[in-house]
PDB file of C-alpha atoms in Angstrom:
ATOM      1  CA  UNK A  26    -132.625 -59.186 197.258  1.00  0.00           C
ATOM      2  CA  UNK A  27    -132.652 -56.325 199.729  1.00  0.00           C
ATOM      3  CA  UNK A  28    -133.328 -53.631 196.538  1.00  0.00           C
ATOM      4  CA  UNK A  29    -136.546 -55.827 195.198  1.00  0.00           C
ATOM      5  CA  UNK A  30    -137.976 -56.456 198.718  1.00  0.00           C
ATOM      6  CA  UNK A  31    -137.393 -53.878 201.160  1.00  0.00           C
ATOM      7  CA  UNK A  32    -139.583 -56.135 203.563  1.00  0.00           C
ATOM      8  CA  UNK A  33    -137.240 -58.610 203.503  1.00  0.00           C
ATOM      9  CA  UNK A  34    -136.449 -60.872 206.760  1.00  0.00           C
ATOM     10  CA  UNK A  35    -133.808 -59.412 209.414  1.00  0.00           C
ATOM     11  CA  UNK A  36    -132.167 -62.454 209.616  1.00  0.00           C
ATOM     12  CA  UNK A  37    -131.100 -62.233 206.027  1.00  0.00           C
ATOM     13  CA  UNK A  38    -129.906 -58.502 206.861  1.00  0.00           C
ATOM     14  CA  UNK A  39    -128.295 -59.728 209.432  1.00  0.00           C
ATOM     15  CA  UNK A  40    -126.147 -62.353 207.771  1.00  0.00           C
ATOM     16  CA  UNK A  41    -125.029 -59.652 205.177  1.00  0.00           C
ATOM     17  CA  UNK A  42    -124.287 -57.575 208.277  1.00  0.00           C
ATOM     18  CA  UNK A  43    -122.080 -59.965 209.881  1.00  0.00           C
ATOM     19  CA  UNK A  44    -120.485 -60.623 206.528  1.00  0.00           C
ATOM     20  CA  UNK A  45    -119.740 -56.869 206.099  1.00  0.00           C
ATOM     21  CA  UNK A  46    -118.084 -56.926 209.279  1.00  0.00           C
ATOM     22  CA  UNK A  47    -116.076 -60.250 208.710  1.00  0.00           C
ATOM     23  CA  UNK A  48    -114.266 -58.621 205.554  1.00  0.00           C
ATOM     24  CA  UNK A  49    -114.080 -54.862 206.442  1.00  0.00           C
ATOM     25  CA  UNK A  50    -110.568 -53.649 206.115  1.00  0.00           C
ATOM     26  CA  UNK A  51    -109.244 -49.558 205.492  1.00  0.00           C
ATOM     27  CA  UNK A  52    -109.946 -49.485 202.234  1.00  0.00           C
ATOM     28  CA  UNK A  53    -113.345 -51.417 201.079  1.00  0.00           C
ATOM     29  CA  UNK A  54    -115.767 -49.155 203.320  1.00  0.00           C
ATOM     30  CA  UNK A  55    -117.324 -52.286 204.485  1.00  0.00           C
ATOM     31  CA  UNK A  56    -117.565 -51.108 208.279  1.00  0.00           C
ATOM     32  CA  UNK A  57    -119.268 -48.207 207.274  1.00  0.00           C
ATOM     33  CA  UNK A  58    -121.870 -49.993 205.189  1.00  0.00           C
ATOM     34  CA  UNK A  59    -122.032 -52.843 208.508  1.00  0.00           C
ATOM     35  CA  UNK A  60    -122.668 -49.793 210.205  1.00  0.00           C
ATOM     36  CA  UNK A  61    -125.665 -48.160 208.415  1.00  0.00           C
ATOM     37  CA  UNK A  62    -127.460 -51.327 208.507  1.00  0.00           C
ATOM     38  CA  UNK A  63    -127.422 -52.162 211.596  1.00  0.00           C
ATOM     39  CA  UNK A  64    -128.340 -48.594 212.814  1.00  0.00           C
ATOM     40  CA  UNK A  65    -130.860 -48.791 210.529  1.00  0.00           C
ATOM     41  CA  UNK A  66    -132.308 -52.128 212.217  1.00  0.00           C
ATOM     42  CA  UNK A  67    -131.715 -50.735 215.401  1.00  0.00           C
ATOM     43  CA  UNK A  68    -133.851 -47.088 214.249  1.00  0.00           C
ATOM     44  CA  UNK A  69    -136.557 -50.078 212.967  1.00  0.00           C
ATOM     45  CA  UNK A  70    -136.286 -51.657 216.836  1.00  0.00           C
ATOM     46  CA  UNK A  71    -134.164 -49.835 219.118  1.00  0.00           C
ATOM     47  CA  UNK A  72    -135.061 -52.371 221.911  1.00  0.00           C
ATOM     48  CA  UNK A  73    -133.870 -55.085 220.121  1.00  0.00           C
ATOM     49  CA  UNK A  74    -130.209 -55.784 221.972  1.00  0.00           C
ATOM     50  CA  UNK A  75    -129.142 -57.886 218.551  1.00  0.00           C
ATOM     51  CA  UNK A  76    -128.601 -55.082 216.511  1.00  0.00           C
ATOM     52  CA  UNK A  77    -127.474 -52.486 219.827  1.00  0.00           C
ATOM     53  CA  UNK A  78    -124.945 -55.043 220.390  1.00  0.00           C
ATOM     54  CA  UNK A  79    -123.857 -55.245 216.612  1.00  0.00           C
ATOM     55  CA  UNK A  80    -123.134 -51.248 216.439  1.00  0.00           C
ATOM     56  CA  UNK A  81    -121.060 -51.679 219.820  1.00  0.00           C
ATOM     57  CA  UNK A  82    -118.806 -54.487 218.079  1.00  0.00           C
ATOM     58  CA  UNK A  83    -118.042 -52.733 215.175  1.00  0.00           C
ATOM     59  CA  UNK A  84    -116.340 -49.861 217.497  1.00  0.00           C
ATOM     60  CA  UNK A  85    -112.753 -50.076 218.224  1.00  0.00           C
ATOM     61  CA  UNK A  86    -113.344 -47.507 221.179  1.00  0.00           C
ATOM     62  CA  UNK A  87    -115.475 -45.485 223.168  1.00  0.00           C
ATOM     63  CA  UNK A  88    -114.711 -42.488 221.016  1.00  0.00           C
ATOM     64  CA  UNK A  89    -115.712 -44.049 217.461  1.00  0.00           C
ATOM     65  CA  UNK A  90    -118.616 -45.641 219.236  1.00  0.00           C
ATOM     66  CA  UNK A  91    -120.183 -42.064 220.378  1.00  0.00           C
ATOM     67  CA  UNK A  92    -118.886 -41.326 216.440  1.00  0.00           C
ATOM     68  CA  UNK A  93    -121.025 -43.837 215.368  1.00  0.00           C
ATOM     69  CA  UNK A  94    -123.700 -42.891 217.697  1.00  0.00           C
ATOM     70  CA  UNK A  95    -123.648 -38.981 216.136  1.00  0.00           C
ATOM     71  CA  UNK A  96    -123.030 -40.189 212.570  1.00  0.00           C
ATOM     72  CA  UNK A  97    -127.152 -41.888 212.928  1.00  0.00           C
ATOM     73  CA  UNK A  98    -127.987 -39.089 214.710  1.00  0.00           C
ATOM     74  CA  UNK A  99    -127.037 -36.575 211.688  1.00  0.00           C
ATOM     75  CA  UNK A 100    -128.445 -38.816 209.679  1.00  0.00           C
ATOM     76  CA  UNK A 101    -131.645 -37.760 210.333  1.00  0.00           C
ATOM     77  CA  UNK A 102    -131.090 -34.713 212.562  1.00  0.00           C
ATOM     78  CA  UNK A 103    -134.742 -34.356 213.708  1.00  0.00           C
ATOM     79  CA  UNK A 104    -134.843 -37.713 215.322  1.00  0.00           C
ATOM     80  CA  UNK A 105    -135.227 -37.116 218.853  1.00  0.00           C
ATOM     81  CA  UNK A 106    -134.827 -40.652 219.610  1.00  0.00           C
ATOM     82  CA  UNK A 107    -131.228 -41.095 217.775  1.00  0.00           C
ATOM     83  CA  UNK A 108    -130.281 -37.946 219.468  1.00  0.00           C
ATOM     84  CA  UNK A 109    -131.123 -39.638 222.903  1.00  0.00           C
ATOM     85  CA  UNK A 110    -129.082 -42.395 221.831  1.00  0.00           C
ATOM     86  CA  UNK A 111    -126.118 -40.224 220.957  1.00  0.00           C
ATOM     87  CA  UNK A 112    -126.602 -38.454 224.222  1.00  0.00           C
ATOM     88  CA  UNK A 113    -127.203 -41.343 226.097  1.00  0.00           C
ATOM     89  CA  UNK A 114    -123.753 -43.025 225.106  1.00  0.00           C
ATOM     90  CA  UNK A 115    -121.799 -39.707 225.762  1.00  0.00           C
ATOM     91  CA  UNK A 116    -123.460 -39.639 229.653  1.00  0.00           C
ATOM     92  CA  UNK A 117    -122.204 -43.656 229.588  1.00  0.00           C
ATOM     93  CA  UNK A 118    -118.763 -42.906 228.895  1.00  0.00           C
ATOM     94  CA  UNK A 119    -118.867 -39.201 231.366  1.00  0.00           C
ATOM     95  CA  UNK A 120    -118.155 -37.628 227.573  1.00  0.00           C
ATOM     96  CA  UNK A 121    -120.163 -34.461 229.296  1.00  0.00           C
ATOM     97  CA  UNK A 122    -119.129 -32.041 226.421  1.00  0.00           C
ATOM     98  CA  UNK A 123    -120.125 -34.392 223.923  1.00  0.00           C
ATOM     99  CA  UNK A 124    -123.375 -34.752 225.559  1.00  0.00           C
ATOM    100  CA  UNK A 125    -124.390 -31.190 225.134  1.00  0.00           C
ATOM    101  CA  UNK A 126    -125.359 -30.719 221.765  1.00  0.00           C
ATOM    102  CA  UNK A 127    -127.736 -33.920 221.776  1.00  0.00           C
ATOM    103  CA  UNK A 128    -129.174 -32.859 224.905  1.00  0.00           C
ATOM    104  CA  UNK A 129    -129.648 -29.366 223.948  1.00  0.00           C
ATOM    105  CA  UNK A 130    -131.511 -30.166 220.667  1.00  0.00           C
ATOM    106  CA  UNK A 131    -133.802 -32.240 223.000  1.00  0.00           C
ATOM    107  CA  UNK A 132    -134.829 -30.151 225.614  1.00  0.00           C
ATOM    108  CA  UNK A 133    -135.262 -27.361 222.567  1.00  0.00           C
ATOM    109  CA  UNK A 134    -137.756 -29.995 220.965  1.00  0.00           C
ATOM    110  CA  UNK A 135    -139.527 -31.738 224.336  1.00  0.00           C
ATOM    111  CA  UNK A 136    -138.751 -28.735 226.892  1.00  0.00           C
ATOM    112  CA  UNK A 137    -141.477 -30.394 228.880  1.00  0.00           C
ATOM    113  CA  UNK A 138    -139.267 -33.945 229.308  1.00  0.00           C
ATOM    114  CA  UNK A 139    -137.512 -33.627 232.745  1.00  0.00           C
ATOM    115  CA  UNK A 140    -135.189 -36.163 232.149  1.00  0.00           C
ATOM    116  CA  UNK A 141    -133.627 -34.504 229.201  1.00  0.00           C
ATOM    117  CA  UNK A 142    -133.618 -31.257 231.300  1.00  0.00           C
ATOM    118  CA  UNK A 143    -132.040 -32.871 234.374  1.00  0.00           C
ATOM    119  CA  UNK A 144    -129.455 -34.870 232.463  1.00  0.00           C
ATOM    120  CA  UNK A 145    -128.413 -31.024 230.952  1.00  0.00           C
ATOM    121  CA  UNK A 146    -128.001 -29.750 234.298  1.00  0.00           C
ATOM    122  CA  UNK A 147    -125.658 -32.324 235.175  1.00  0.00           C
ATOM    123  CA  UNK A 148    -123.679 -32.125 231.609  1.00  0.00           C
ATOM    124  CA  UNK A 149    -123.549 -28.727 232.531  1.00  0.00           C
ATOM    125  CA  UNK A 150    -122.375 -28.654 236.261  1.00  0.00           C
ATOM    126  CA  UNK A 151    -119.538 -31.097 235.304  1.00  0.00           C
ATOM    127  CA  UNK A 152    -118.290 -29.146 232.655  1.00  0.00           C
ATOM    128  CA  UNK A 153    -118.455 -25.790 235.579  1.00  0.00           C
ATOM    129  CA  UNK A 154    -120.841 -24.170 233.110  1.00  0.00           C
ATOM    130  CA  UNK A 155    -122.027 -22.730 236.479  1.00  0.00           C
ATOM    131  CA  UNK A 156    -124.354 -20.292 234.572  1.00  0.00           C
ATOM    132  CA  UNK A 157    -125.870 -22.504 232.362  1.00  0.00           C
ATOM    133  CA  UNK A 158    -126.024 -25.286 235.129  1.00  0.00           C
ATOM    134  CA  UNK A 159    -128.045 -22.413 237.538  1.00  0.00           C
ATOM    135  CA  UNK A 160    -130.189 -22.014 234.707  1.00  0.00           C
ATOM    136  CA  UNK A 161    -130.885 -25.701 233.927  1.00  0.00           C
ATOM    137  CA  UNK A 162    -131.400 -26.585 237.880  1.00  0.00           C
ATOM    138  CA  UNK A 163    -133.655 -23.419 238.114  1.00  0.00           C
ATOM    139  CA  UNK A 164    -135.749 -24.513 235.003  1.00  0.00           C
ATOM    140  CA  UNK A 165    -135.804 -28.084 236.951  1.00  0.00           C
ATOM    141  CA  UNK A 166    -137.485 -26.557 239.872  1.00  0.00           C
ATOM    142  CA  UNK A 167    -140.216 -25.356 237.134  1.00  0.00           C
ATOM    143  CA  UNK A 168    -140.859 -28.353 236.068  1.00  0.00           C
ATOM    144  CA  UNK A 169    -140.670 -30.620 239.325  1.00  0.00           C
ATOM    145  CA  UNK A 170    -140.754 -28.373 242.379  1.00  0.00           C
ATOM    146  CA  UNK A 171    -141.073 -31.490 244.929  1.00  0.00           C
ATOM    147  CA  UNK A 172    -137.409 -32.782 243.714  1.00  0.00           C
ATOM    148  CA  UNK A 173    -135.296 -31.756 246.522  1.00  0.00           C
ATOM    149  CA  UNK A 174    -132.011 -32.550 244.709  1.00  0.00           C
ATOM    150  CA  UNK A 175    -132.449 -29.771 242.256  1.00  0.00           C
ATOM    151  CA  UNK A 176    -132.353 -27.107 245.218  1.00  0.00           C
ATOM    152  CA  UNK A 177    -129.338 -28.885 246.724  1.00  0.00           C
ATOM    153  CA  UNK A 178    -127.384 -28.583 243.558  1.00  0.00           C
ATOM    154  CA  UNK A 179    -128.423 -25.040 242.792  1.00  0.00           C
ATOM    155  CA  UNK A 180    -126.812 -24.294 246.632  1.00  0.00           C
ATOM    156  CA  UNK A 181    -123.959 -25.829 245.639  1.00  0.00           C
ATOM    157  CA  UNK A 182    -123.085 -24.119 243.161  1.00  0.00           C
ATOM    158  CA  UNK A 183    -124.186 -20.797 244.793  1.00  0.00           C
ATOM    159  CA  UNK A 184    -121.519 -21.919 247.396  1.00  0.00           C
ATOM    160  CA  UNK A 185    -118.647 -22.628 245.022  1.00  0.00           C
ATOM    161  CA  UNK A 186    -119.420 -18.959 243.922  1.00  0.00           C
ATOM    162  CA  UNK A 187    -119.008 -17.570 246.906  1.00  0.00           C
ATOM    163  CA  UNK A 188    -122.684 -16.771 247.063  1.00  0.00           C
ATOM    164  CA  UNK A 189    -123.202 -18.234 250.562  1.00  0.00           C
ATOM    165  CA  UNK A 190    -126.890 -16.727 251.961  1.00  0.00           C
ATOM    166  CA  UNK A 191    -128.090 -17.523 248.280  1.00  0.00           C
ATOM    167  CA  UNK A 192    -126.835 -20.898 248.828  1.00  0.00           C
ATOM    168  CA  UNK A 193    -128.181 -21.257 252.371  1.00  0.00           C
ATOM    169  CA  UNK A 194    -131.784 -20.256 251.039  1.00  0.00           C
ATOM    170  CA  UNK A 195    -132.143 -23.217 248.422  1.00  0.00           C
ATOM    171  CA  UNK A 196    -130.611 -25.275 250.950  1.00  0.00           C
ATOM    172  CA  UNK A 197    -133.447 -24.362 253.663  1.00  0.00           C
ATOM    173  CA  UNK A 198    -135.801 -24.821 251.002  1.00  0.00           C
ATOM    174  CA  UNK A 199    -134.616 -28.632 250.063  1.00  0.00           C
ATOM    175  CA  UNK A 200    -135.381 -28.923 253.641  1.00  0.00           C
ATOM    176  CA  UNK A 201    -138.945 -27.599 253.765  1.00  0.00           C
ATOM    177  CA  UNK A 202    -139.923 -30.801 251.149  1.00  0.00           C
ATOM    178  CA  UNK A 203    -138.120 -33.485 252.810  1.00  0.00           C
ATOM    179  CA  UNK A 204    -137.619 -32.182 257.184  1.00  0.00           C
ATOM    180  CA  UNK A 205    -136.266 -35.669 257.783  1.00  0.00           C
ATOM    181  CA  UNK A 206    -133.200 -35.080 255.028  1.00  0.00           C
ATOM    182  CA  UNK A 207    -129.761 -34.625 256.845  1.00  0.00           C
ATOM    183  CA  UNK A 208    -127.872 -33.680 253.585  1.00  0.00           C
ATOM    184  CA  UNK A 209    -128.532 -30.030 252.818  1.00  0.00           C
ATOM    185  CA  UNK A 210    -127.871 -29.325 256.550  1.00  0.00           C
ATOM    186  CA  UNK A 211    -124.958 -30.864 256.495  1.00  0.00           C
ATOM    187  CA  UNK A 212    -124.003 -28.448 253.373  1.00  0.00           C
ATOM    188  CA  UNK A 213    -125.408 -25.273 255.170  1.00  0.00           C
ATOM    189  CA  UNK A 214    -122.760 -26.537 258.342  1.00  0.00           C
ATOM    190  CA  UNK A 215    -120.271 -26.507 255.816  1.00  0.00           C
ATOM    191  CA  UNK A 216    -121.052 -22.867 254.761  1.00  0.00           C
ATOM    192  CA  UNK A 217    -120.421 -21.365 258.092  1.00  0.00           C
ATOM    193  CA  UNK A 218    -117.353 -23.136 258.064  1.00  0.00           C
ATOM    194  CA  UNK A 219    -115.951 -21.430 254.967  1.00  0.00           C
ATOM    195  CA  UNK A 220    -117.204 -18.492 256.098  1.00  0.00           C
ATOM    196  CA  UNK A 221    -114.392 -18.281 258.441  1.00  0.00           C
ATOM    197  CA  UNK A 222    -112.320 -19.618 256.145  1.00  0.00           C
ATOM    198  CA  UNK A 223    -112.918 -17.142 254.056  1.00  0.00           C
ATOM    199  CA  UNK A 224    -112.594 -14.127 255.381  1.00  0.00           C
ATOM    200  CA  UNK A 225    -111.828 -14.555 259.239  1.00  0.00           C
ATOM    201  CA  UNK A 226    -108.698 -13.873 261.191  1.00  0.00           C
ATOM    202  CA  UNK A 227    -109.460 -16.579 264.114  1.00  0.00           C
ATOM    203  CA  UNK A 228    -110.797 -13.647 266.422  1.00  0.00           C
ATOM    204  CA  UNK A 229    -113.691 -14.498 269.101  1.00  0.00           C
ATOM    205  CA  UNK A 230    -116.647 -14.093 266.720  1.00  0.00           C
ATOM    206  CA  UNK A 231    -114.856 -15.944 264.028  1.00  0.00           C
ATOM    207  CA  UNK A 232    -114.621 -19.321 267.203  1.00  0.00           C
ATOM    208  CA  UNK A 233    -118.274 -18.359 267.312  1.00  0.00           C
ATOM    209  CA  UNK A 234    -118.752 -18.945 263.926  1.00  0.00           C
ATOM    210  CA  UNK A 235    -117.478 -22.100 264.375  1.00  0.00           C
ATOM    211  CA  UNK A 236    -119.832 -23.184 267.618  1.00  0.00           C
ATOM    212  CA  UNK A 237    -122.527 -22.228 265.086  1.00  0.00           C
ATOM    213  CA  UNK A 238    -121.520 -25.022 262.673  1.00  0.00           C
ATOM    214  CA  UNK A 239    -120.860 -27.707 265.111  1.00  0.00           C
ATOM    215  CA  UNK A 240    -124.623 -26.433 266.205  1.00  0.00           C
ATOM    216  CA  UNK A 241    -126.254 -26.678 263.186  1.00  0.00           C
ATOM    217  CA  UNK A 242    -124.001 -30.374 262.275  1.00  0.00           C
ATOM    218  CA  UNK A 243    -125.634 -31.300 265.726  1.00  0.00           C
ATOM    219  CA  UNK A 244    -128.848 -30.951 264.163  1.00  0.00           C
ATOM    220  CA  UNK A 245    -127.671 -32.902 261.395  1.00  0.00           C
ATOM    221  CA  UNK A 246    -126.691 -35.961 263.467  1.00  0.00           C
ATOM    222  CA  UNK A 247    -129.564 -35.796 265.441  1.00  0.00           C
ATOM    223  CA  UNK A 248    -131.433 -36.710 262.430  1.00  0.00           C
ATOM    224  CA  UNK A 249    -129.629 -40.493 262.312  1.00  0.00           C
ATOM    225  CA  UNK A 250    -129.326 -40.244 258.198  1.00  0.00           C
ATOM    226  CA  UNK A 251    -126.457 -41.041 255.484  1.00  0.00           C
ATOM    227  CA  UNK A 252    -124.162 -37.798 256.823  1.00  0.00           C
ATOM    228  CA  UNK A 253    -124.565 -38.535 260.854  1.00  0.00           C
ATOM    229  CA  UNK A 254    -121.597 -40.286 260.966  1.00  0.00           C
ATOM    230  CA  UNK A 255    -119.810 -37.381 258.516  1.00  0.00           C
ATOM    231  CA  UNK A 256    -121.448 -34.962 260.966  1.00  0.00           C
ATOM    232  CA  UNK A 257    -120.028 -36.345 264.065  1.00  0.00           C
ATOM    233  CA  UNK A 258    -116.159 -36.130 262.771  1.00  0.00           C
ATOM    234  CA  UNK A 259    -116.792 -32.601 261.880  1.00  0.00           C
ATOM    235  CA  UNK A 260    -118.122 -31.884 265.303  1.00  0.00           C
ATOM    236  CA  UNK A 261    -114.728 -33.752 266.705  1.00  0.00           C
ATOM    237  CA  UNK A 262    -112.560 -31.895 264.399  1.00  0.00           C
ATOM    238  CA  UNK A 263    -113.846 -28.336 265.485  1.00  0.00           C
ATOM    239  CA  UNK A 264    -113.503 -29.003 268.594  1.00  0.00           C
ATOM    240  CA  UNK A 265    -110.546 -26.870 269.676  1.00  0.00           C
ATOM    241  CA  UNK A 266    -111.279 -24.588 267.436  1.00  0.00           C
ATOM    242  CA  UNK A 267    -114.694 -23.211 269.008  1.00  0.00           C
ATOM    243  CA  UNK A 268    -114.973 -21.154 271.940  1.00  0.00           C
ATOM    244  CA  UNK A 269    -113.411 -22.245 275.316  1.00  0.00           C
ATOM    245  CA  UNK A 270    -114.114 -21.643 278.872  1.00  0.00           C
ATOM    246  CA  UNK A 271    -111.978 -19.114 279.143  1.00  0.00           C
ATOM    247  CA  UNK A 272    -113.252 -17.743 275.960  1.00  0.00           C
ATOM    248  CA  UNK A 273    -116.355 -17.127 277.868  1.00  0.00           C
ATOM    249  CA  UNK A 274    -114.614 -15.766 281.348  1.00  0.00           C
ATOM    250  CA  UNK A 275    -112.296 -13.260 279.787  1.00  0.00           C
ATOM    251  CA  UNK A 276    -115.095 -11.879 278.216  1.00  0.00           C
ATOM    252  CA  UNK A 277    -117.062 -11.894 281.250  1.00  0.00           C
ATOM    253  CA  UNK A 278    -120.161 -14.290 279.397  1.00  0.00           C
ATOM    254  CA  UNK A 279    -121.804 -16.451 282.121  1.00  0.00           C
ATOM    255  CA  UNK A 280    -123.660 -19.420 281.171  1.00  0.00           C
ATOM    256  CA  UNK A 281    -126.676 -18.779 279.499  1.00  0.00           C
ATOM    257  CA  UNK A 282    -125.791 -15.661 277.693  1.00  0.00           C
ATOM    258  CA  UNK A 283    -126.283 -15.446 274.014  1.00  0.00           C
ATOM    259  CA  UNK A 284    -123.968 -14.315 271.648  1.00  0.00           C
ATOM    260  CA  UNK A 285    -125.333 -12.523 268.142  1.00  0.00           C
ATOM    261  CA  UNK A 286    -123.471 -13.929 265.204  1.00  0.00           C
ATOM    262  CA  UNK A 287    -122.234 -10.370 263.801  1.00  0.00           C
ATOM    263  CA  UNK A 288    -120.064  -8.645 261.422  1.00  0.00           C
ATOM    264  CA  UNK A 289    -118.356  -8.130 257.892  1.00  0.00           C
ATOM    265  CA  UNK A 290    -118.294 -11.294 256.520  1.00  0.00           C
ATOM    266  CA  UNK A 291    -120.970 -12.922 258.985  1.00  0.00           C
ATOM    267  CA  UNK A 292    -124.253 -10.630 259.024  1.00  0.00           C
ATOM    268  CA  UNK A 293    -126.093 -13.133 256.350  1.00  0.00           C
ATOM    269  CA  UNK A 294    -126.292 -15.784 259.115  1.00  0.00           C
ATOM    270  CA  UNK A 295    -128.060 -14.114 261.281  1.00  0.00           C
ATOM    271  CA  UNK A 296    -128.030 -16.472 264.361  1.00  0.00           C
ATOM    272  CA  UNK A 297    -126.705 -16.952 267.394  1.00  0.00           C
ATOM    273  CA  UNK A 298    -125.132 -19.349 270.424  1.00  0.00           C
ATOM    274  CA  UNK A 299    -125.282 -19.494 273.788  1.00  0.00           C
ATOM    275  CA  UNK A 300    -122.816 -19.613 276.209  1.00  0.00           C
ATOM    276  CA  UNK A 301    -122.907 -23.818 277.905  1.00  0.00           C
TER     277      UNK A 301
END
């Protein structure tokens, strides 16, 4: 019926679907033919949850279900909306590797689509593809220069690299499109904080160090956003580990006096405290 009227109804596809399905087994290759129908009814209406539905039941797993999702896309290989499919199942099921090659013949055919772009970047990131993911995000910016979240995830991968000014400077600019955002100066805190980590020896300008990110998470909880709360246990935590009074008195540093944050591992910050 199906070879002398191509036009046929669905319904009548669908009942030789279903009985496909009903009498698969290993050897009579009736899954795969269930299979190639229904993606083909889905490719004819990809809206229509019917046939999605159908192609989900007739995977045992997640795995053979992104299988089945790649074997339409190869199908037809140029098909950027089988490819978005694929790719779409893979982000579903966090399959981030799997994701790639979908996502990377997308943005190579609709570079202008910043959801294919964006959904790259993340593949990307999660796989620590930091180059590639610096790339992505920075092509991002390109294409959508208002979304804040790109800079924040460019600066934190620029921290995780030990890059920390570079970090800081994507950070400030996240800031500069939304002033009234707390996270990316909640982030920046963090960076002075690893600074010492990092490289200092718990010395005077290293406690200083320290006074500068309880500062700057000051500034974050002043703002009243999603990391106040976050902000204020940092701010307890540091507490005895920033300067003290006598700190100040050995030193001879009345109230008032500032201090210039200084040194080896600290001249990219390039601020200061003042003595309470």
């Amino acid at each position: 019926a199906f070879a002398a009227d191509a036009n046929i109804d669905t319904y009548y596809k669908d009942r030789l679907g279903i009985i496909y399905s009903t009498n698969a087994n290993e050897t009579n290759g009736y899954k795969d033919k269930a299979l190639d129908l229904y993606l083909a009814l889905q490719e004819a209406d990809p809206n229509n949850e019917i046939w999605i539905s159908r192609v989900t039941g007739l995977a045992e797993d997640e795995n053979q279900l992104m299988d089945f999702k790649k074997k339409a896309w190869e199908l037809n290989k140029d098909n950027i909306e089988k490819a978005w499919t694929y790719a779409n199942t893979c982000l579903r099921f966090k399959s981030y590797d799997r994701a790639v090659e979908p996502l990377e013949f997308l943005v190579k055919k609709a570079p202008e689509v910043v959801n294919y772009m964006k959904e790259l970047a993340r593949c990307y990131d999660k796989l620590e593809e930091k180059a590639k993911a610096l790339e992505a995000y920075k092509t991002l910016i390109k294409l959508d220069p208002e979304n804040k979240d790109n800079y924040v995830n460019i600066a934190i991968i620029y921290k995780d690299m030990e890059q920390l000014s570079t970090a800081r400077n994507f950070l400030r600019q996240a800031s500069k499109i939304d002033p009234s955002w707390d996270y990316p100066i909640f982030i920046e805190a963090q960076l002075y904080e690893h600074a010492v980590r990092s490289c200092g020896s718990f010395e005077f300008m290293d406690r200083c160090v320290y006074q500068y990110a309880v500062s700057t998470y000051q500034k974050c909880r002043s703002l009243g956003g999603q990391f106040a709360s976050r902000a204020s246990d940092r701010i307890s935590a540091l507490s005895s580990t920033v300067p003290q009074k006598e700190d100040y008195f050995f030193r001879k540093l009345g109230s008032g006096t500032t201090i210039r944050i200084e040194g080896g591992c600290y001249n990219w910050i390039g601020g200061s405290i003042v003595v309470p």
